[in-house]
PDB file of C-alpha atoms in Angstrom:
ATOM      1  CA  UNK G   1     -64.438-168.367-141.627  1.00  0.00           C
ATOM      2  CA  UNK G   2     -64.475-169.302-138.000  1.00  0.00           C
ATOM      3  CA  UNK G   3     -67.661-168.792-135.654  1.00  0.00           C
ATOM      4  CA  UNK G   4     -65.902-166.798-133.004  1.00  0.00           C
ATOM      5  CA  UNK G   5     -67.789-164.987-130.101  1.00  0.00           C
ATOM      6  CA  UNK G   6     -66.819-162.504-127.381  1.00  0.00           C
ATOM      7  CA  UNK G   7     -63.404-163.301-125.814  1.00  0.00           C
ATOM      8  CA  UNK G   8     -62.260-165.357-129.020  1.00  0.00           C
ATOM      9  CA  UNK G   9     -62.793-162.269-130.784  1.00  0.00           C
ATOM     10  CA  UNK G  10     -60.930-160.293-128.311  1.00  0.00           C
ATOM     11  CA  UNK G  11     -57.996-162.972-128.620  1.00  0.00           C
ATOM     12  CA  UNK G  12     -57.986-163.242-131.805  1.00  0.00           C
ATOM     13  CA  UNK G  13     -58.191-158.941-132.621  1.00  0.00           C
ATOM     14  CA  UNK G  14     -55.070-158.730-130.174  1.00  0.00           C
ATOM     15  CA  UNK G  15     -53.271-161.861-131.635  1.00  0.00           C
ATOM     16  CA  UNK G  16     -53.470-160.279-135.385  1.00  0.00           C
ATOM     17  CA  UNK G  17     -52.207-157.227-134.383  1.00  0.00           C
ATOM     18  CA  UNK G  18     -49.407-158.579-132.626  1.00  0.00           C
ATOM     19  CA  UNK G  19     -48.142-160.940-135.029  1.00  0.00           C
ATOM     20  CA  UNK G  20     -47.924-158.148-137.791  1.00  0.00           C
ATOM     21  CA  UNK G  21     -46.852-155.138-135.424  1.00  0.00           C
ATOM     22  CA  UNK G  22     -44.166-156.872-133.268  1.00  0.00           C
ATOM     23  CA  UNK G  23     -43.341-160.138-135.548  1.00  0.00           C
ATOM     24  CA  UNK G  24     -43.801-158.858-138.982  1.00  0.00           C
ATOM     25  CA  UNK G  25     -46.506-161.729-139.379  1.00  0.00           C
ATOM     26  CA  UNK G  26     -47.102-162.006-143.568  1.00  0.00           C
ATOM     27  CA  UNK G  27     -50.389-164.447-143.494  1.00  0.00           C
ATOM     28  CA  UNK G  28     -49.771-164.999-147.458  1.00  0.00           C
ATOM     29  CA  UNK G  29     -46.168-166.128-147.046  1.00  0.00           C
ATOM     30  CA  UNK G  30     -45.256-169.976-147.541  1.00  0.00           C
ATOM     31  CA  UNK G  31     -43.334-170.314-144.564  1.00  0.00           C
ATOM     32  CA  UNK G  32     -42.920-168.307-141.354  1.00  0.00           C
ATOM     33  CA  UNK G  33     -41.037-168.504-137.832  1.00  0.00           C
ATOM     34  CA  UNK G  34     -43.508-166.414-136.224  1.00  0.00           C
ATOM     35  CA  UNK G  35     -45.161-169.133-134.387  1.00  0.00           C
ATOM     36  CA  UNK G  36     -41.671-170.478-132.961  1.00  0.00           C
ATOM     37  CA  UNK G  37     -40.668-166.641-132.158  1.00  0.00           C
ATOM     38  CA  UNK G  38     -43.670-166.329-130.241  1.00  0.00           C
ATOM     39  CA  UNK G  39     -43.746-169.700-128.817  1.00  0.00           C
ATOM     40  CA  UNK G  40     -39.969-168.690-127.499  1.00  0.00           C
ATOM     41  CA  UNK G  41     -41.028-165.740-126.284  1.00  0.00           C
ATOM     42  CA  UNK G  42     -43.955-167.009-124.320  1.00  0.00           C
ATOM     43  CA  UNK G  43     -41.597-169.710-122.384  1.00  0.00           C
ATOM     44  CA  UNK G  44     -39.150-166.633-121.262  1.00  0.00           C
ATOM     45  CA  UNK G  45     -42.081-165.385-119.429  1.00  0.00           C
ATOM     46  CA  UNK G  46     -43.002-168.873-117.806  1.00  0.00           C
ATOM     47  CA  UNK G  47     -46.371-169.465-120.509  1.00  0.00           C
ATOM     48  CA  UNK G  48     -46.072-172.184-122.248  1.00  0.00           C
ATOM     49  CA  UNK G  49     -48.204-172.226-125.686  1.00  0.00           C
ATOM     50  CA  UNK G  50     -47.547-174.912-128.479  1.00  0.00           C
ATOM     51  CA  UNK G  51     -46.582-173.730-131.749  1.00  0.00           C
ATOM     52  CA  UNK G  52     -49.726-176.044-132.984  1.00  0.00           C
ATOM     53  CA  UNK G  53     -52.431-173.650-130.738  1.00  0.00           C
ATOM     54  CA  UNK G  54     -50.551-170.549-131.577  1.00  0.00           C
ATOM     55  CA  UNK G  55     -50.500-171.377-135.211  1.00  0.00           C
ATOM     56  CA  UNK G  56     -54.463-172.312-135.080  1.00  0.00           C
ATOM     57  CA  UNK G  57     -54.830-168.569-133.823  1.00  0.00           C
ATOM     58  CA  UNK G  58     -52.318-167.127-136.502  1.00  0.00           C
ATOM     59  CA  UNK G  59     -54.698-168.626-139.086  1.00  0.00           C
ATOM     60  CA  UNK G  60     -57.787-167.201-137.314  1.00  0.00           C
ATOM     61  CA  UNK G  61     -56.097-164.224-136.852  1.00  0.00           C
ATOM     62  CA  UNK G  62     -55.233-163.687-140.452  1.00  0.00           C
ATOM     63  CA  UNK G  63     -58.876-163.685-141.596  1.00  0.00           C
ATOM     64  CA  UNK G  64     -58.547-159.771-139.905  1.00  0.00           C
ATOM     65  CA  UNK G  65     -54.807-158.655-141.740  1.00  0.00           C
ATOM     66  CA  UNK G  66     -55.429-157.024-145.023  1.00  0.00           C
ATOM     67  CA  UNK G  67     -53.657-159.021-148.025  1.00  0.00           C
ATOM     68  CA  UNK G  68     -51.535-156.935-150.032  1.00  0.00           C
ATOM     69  CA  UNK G  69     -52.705-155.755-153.643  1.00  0.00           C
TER      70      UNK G  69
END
């Protein structure tokens, strides 16, 4: 588990519940084009953020998205 503190937690609260509300993010599946959707959409908008960072933060992230039974 990561050692996160104020604004990481903030990041990475709003990062989980975007991937799964507006990418359908699945932290259990073995592959995913989240990271390159979001990645996309982030350079439309003039932010760039490499797929590597964002996919740090979808791991982080995932610690918070409740597995399926």
């Amino acid at each position: 588990s990561a050692c996160l503190v104020g604004s990481e937690m903030c990041i990475r609260d709003r990062i989980a519940g975007m991937a799964v509300e507006q990418y359908n993010y699945d932290p259990s599946a073995a592959r995913s084009d989240v990271a390159k959707n979001i990645e996309h959409d982030l350079d439309c908008i003039g932010l760039h953020l490499d797929r590597k960072t964002i996919n740090k933060w979808l791991r982080i992230a995932a610690e918070l998205i409740d597995k399926p039974n």
